[in-house]
PDB file of C-alpha atoms in Angstrom:
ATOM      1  CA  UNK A  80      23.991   4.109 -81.924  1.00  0.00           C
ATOM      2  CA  UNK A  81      20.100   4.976 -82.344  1.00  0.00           C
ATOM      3  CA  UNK A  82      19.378   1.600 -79.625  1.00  0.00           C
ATOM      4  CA  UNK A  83      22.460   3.028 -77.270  1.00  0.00           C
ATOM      5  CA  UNK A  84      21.161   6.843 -77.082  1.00  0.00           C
ATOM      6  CA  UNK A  85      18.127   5.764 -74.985  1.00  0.00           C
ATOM      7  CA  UNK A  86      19.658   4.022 -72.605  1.00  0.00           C
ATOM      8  CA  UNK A  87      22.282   6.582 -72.232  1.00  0.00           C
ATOM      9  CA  UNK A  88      19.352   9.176 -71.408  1.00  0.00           C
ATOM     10  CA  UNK A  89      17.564   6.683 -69.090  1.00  0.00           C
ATOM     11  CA  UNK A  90      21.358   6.363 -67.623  1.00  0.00           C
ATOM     12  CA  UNK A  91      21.736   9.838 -67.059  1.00  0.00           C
ATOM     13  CA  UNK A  92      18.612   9.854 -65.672  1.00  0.00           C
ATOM     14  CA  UNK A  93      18.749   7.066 -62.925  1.00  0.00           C
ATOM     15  CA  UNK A  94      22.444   8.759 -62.067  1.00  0.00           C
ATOM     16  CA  UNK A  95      20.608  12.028 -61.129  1.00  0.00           C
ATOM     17  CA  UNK A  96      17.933  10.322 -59.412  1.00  0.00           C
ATOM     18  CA  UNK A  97      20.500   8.354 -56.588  1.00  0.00           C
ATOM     19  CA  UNK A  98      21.325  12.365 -56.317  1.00  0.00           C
ATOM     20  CA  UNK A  99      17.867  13.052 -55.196  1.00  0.00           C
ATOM     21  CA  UNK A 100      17.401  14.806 -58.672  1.00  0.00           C
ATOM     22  CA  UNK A 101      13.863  14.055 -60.659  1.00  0.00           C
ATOM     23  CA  UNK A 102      14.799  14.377 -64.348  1.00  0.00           C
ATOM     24  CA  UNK A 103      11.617  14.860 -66.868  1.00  0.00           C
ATOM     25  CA  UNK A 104      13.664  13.313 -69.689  1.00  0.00           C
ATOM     26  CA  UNK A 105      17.096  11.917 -71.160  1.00  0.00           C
ATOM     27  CA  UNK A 106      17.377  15.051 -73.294  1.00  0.00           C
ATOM     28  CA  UNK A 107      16.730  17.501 -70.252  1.00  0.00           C
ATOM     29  CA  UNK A 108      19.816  15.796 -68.647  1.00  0.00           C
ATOM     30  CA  UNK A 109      22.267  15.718 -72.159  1.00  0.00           C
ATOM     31  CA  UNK A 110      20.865  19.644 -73.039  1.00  0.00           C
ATOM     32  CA  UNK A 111      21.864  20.294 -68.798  1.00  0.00           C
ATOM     33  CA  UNK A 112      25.682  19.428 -69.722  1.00  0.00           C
ATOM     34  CA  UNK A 113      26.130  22.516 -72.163  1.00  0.00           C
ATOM     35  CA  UNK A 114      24.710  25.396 -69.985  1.00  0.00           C
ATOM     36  CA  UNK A 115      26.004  28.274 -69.861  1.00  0.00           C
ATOM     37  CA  UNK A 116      24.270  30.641 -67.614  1.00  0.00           C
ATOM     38  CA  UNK A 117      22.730  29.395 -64.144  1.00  0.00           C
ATOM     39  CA  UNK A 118      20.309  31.689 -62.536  1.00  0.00           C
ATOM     40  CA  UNK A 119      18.915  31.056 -59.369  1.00  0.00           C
ATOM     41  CA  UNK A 120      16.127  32.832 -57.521  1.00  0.00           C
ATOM     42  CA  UNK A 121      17.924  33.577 -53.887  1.00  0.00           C
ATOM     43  CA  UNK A 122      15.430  32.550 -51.769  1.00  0.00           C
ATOM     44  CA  UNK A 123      15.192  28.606 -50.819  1.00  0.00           C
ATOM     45  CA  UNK A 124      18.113  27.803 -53.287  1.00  0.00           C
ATOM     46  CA  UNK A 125      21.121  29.753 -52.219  1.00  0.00           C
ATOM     47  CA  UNK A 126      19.511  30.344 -48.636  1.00  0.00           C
ATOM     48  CA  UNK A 127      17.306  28.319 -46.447  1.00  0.00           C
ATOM     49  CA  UNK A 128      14.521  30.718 -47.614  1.00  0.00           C
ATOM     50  CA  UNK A 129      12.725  30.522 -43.674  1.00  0.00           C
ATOM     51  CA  UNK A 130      13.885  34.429 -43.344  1.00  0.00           C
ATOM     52  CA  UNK A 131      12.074  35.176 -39.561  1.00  0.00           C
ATOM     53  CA  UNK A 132      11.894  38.229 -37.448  1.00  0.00           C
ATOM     54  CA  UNK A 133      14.882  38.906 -35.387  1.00  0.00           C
ATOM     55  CA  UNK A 134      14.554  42.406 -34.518  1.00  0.00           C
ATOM     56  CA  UNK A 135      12.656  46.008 -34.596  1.00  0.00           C
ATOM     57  CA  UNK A 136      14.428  49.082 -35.283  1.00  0.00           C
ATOM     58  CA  UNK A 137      12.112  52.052 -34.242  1.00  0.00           C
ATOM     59  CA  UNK A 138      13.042  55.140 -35.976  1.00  0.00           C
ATOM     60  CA  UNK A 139      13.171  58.604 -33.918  1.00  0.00           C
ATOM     61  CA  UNK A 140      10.245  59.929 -32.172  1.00  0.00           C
ATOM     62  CA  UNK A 141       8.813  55.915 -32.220  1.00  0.00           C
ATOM     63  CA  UNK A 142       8.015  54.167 -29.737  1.00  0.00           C
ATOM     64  CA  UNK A 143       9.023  50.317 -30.129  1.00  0.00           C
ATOM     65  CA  UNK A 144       5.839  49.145 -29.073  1.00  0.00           C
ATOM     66  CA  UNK A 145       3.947  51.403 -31.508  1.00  0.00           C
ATOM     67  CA  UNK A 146       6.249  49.507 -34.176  1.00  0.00           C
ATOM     68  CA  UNK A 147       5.801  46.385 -32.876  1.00  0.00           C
ATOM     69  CA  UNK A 148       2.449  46.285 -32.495  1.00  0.00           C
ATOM     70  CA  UNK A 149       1.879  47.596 -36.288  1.00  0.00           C
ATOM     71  CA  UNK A 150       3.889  45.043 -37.743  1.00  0.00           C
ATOM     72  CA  UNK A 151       1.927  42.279 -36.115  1.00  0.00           C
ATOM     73  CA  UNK A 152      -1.373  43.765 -37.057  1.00  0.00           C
ATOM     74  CA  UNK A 153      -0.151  44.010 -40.509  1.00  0.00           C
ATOM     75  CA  UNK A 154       0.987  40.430 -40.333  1.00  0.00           C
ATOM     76  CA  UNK A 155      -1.770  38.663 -38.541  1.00  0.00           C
ATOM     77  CA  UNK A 156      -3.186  37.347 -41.749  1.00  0.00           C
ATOM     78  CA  UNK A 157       0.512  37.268 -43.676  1.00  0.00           C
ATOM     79  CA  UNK A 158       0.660  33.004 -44.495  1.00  0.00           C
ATOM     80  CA  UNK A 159       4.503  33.257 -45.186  1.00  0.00           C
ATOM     81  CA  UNK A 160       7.239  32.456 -43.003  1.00  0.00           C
ATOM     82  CA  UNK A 161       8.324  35.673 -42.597  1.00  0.00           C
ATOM     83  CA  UNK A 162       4.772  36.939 -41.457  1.00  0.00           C
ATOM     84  CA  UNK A 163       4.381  34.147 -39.091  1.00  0.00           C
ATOM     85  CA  UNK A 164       7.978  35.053 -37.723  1.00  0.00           C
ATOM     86  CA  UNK A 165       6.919  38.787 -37.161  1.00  0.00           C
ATOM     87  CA  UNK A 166       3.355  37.524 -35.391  1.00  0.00           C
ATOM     88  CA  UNK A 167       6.053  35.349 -33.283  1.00  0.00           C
ATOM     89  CA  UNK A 168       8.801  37.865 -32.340  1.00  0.00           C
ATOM     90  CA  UNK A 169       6.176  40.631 -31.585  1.00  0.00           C
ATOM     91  CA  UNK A 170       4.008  38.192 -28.811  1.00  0.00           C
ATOM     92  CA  UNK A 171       7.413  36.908 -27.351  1.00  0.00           C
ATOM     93  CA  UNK A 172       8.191  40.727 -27.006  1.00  0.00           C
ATOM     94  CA  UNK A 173       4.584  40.727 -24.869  1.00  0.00           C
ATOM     95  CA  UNK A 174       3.005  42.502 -27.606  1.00  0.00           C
ATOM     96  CA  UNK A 175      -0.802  42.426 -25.989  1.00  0.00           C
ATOM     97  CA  UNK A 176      -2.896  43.340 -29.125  1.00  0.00           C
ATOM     98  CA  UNK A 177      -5.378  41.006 -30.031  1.00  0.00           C
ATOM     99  CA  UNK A 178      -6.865  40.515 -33.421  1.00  0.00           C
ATOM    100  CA  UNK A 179      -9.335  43.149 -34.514  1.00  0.00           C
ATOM    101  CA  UNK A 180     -12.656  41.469 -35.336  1.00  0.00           C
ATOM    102  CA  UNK A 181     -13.018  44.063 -38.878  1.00  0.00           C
ATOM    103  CA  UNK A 182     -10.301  44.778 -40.785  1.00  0.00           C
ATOM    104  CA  UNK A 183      -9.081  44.602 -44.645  1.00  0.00           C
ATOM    105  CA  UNK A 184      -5.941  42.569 -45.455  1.00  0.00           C
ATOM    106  CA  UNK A 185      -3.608  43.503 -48.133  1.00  0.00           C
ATOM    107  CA  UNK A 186      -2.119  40.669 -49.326  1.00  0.00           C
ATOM    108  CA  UNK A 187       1.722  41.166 -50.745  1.00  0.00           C
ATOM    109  CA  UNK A 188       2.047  40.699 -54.978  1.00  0.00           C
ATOM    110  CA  UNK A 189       5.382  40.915 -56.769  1.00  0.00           C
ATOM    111  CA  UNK A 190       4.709  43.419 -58.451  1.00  0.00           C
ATOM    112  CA  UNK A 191       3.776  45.953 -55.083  1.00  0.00           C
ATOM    113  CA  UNK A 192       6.034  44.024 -53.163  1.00  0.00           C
ATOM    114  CA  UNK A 193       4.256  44.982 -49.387  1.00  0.00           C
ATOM    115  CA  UNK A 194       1.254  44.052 -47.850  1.00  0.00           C
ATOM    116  CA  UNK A 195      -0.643  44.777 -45.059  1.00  0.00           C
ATOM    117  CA  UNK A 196      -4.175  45.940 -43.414  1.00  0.00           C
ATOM    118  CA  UNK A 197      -6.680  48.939 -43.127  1.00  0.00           C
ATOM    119  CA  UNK A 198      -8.950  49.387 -40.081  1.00  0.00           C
ATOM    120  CA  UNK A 199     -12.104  50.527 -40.080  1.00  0.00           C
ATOM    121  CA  UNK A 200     -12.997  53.759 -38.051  1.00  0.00           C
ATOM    122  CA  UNK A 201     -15.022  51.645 -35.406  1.00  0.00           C
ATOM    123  CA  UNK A 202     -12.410  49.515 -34.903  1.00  0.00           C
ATOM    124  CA  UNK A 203     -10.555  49.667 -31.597  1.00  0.00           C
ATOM    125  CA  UNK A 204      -8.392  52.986 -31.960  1.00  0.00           C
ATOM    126  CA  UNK A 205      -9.744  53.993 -34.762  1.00  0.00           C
ATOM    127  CA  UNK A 206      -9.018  54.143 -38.822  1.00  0.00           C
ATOM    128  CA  UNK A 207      -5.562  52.668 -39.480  1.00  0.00           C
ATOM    129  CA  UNK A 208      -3.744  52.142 -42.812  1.00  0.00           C
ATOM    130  CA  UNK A 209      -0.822  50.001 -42.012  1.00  0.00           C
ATOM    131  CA  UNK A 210       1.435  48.773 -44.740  1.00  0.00           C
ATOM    132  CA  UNK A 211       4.761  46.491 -44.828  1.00  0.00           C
ATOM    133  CA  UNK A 212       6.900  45.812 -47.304  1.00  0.00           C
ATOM    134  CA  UNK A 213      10.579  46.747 -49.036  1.00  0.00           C
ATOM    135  CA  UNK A 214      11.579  50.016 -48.404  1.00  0.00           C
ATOM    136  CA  UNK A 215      11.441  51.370 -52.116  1.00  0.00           C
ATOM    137  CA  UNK A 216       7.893  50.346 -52.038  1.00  0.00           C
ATOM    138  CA  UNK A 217       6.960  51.652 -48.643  1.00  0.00           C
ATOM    139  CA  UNK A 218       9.091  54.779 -49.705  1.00  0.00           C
ATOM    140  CA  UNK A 219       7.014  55.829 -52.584  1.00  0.00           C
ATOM    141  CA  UNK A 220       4.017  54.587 -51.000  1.00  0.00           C
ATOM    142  CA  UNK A 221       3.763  57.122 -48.265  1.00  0.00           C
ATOM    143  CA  UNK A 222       5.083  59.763 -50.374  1.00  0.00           C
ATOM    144  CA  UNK A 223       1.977  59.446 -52.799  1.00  0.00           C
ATOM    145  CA  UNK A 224       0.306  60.094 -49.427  1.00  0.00           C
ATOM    146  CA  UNK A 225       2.271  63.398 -49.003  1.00  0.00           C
ATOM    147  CA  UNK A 226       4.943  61.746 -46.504  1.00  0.00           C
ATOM    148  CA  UNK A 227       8.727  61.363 -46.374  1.00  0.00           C
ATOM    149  CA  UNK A 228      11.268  58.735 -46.541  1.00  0.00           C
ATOM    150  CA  UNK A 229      13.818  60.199 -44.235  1.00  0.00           C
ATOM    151  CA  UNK A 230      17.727  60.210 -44.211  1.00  0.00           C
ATOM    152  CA  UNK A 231      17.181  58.286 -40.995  1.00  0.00           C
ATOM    153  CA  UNK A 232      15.073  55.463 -42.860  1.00  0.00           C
ATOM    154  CA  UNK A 233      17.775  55.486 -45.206  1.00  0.00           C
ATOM    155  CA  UNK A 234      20.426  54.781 -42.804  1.00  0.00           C
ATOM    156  CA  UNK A 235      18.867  51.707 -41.278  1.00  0.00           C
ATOM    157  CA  UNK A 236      17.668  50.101 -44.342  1.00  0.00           C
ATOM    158  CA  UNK A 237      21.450  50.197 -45.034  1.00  0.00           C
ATOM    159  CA  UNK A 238      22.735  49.122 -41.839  1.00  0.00           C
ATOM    160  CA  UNK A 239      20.337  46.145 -41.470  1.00  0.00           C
ATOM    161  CA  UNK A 240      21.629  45.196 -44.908  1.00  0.00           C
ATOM    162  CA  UNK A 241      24.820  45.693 -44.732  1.00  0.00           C
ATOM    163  CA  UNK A 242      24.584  42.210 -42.590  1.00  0.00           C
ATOM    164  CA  UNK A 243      22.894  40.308 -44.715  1.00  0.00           C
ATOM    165  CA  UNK A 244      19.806  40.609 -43.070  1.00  0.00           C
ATOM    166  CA  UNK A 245      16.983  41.853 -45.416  1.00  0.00           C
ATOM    167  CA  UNK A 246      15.392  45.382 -44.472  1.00  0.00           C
ATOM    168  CA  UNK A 247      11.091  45.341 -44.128  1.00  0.00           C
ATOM    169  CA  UNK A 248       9.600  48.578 -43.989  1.00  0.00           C
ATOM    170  CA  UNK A 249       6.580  49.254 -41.843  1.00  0.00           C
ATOM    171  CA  UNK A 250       4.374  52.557 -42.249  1.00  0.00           C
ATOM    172  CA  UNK A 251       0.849  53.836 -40.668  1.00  0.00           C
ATOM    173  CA  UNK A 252      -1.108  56.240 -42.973  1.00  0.00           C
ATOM    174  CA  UNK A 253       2.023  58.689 -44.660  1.00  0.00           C
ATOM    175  CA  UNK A 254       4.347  57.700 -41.698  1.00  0.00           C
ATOM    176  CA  UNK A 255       7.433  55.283 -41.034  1.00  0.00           C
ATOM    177  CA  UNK A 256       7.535  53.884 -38.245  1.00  0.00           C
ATOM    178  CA  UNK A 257      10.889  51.708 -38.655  1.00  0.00           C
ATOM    179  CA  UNK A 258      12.446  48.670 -40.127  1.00  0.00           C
ATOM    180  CA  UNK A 259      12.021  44.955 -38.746  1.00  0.00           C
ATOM    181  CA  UNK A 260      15.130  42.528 -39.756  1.00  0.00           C
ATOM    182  CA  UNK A 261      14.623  39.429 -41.068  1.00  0.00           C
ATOM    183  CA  UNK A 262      17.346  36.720 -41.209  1.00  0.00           C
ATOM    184  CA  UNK A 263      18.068  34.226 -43.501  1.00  0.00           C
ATOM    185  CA  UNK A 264      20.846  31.664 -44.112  1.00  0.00           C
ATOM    186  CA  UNK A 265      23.310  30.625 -47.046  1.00  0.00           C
ATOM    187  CA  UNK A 266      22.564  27.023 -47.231  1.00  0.00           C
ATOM    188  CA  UNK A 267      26.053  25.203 -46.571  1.00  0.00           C
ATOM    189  CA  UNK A 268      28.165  24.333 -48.986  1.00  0.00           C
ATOM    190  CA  UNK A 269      26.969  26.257 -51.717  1.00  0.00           C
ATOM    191  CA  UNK A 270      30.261  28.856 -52.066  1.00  0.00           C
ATOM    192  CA  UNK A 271      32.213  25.499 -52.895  1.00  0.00           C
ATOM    193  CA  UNK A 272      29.431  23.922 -55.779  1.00  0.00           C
ATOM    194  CA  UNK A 273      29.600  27.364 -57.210  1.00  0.00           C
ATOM    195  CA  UNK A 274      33.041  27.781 -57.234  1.00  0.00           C
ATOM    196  CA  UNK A 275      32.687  23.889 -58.990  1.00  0.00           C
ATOM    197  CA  UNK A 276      30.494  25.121 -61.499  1.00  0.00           C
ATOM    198  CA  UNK A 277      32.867  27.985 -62.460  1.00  0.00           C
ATOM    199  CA  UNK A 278      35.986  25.688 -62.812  1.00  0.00           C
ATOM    200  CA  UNK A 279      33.079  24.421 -65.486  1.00  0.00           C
ATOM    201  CA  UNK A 280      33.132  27.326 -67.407  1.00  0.00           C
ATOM    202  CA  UNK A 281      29.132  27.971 -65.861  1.00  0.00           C
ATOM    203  CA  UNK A 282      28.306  31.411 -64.624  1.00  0.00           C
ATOM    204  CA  UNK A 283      26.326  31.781 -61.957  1.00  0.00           C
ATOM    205  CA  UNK A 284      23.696  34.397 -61.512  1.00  0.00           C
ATOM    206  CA  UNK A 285      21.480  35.042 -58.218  1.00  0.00           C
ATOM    207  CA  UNK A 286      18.197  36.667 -58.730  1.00  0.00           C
ATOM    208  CA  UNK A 287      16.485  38.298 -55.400  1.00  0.00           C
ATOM    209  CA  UNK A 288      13.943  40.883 -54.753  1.00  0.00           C
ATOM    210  CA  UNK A 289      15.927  42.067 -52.196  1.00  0.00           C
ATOM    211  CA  UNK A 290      17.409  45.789 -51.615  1.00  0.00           C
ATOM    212  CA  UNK A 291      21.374  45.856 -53.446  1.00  0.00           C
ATOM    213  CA  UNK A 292      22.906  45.918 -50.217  1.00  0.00           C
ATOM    214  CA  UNK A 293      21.310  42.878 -49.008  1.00  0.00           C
ATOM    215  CA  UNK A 294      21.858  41.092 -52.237  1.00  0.00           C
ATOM    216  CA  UNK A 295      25.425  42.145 -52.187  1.00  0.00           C
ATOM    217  CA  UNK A 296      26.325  41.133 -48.927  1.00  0.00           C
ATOM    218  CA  UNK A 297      24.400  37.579 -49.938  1.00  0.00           C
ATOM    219  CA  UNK A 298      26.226  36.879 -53.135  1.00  0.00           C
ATOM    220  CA  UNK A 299      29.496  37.981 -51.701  1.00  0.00           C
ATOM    221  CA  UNK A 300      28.927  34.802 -48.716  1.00  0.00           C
ATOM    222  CA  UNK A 301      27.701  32.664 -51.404  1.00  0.00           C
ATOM    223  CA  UNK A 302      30.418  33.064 -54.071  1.00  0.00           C
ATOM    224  CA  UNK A 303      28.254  33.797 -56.786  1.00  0.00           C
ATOM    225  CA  UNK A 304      29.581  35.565 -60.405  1.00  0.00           C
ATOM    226  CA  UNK A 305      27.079  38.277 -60.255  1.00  0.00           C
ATOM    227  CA  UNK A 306      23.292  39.103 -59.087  1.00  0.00           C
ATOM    228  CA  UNK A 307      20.080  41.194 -59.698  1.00  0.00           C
ATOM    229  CA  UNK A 308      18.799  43.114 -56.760  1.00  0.00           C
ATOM    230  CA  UNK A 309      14.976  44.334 -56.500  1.00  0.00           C
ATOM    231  CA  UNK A 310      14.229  41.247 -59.184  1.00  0.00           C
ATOM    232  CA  UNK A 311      10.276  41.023 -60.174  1.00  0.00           C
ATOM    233  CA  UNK A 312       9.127  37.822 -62.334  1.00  0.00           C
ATOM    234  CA  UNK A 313       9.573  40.390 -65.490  1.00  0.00           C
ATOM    235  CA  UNK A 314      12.802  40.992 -64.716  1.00  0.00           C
ATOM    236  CA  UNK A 315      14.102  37.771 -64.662  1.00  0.00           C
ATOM    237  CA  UNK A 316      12.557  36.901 -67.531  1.00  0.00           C
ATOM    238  CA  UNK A 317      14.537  40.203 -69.571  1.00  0.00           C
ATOM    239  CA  UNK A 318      17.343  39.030 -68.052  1.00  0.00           C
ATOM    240  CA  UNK A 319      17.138  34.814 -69.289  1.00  0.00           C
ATOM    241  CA  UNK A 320      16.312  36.183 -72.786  1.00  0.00           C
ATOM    242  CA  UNK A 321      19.065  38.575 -73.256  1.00  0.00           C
ATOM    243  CA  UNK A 322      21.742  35.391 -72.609  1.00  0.00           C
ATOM    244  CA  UNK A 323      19.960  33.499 -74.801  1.00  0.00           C
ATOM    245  CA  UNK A 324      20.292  36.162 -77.156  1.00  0.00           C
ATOM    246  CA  UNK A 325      23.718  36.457 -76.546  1.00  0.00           C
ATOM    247  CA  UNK A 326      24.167  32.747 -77.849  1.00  0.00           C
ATOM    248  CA  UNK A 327      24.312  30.799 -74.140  1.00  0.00           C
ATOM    249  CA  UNK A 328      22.062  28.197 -72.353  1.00  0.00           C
ATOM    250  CA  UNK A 329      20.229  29.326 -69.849  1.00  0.00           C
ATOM    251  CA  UNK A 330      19.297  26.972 -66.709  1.00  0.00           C
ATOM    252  CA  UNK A 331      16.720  28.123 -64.175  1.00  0.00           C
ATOM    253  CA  UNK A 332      16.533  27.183 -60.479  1.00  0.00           C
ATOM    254  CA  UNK A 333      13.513  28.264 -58.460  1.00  0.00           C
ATOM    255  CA  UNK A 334      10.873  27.279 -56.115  1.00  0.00           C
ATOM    256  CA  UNK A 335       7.902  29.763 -56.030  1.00  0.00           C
ATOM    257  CA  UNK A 336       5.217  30.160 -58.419  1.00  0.00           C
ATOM    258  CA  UNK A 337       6.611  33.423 -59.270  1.00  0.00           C
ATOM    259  CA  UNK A 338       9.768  31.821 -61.022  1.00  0.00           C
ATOM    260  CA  UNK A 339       7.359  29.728 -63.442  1.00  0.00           C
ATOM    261  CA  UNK A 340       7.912  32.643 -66.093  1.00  0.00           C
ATOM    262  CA  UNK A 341      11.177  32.307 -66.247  1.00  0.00           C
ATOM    263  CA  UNK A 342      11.814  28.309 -65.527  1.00  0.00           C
ATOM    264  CA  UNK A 343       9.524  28.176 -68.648  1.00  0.00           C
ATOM    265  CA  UNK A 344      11.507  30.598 -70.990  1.00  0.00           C
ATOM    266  CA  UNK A 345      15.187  29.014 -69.767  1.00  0.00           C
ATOM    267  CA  UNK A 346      17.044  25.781 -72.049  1.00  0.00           C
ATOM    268  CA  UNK A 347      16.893  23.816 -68.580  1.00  0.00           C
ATOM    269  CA  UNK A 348      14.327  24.597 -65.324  1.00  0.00           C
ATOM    270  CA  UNK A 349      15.430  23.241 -62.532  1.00  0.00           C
ATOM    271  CA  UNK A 350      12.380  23.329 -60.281  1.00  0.00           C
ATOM    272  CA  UNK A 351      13.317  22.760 -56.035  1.00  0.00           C
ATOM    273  CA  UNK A 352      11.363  21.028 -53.891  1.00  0.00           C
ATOM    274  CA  UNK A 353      11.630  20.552 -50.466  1.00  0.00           C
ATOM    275  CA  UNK A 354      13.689  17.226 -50.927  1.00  0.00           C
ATOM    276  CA  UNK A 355      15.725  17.871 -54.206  1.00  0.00           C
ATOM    277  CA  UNK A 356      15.101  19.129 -57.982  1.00  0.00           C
ATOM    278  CA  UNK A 357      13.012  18.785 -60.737  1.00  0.00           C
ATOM    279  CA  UNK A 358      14.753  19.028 -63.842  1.00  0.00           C
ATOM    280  CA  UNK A 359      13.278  19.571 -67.146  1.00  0.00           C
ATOM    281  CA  UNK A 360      13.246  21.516 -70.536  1.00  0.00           C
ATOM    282  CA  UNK A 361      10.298  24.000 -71.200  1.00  0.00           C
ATOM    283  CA  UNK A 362      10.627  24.622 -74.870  1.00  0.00           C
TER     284      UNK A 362
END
């Protein structure tokens, strides 16, 4: 029994691997057959995670060049897909501004969760503040300035999500200026391996830092058991320590730095690269 075990693990192991699956040991793979819980950060998991620009929605009184315009300033030096998408929607929309030679990018953190860039007073039109981001965030952002997150905001941060799209907020100084819609897509098949891994007895759990509506509409396509909307790296930490204090394995699936928190407190992390997983046990 004590020669078979080994080979058993290194079994387990090559079996994964002809799935495309990188397994760190034989006892990450036996420990991965008695979980519980499955969380899984939303974005490049259960969707493609390559969100991009689709549209602008001005609110009242805005032009939709003025929004335009702000989001690709505020985006010019944004690395992410989703930046690069907004830089590419607003010059195919013959956006003309070109980028300012002085200026102070604000680069987006999980905790803040926007980003954006301030404009010196000698810079072409002036002193600018211009921020992106969700719209809680924006929201309490320019009302620490004195402005106002309007009913109007409200409304089309709710109809954007409502279709699955996820709502980004752009503001200049204490102003909104509207919402630009970002796209993403439920990788295929995934409905059907959840439903798998239910049949299981597995729960399944998607984590996103998106807006509830968003991450309802999003769970609902994917066929998930439940989800966390507006998720930091704290919170899904709290969350993979209360199930293991309820008794349950915990497995972790992520791809960004900020899930390493988290894949390091779960039984099993499950780490996605562009061609497959990771798997391996943190503690």
């Amino acid at each position: 029994i004590g020669g078979l075990l080994p080979a058993i693990g290194i079994a387990g192991m090559n079996r994964a691997l002809s799935a495309n699956v990188l397994a760190k040991s034989g006892k990450a793979v036996e420990v991965a057959g008695d979980v519980d819980v499955l969380l899984l950060d939303k974005t490049g998991t259960i969707t493609h995670g390559d969100r991009q620009a689709t549209a602008f929605h001005p609110l009242a009184g805005i032009d939709h060049a003025q929004l335009r315009d702000a989001a690709l300033l505020s985006s010019l030096a944004d690395p992410t897909p989703e930046g690069k998408s907004i830089v590419r929607l607003a010059r195919e929309l013959h956006s003309a501004v070109a980028e300012p030679e002085r200026a102070d990018y604000i680069q987006f953190t999980a905790q803040t969760r926007m980003s954006g860039v301030d404009l010196p007073a000698e810079a072409a039109g002036g002193a600018r503040s211009i921020r992106k981001g969700a719209g809680d965030a924006i929201s309490k952002y320019v009302q620490s300035l004195g402005g106002e997150a309007t009913s109007e905001l409200v409304a089309r941060i709710e109809q954007v999500a409502r279709g699955g799209a996820t709502p980004l907020v752009v503001s200049e100084g204490r102003h909104v200026l509207g919402v630009v819609e970002l796209s993403d897509v439920v990788k295929h098949g995934v409905k059907e391996r959840f439903a798998r891994l239910r049949a299981m007895g597995v729960r399944t759990i998607m984590i996103t830092g998106d807006n509830p509506l968003t991450a309802a509409a999003l769970a609902a396509e994917a066929g998930v058991d439940d989800y966390i909307a507006e998720a930091r790296p704290e919170d899904k930490l709290a969350r993979i320590r209360a199930e293991q204090a309820g008794g349950r394995l915990v497995a972790m699936v992520g791809d960004g730095t900020n899930d390493a928190p988290a894949l390091a407190q779960a039984d099993v992390c499950l780490a996605m690269k562009k061609r497959g997983f990771g798997v391996g046990r943190w503690n």
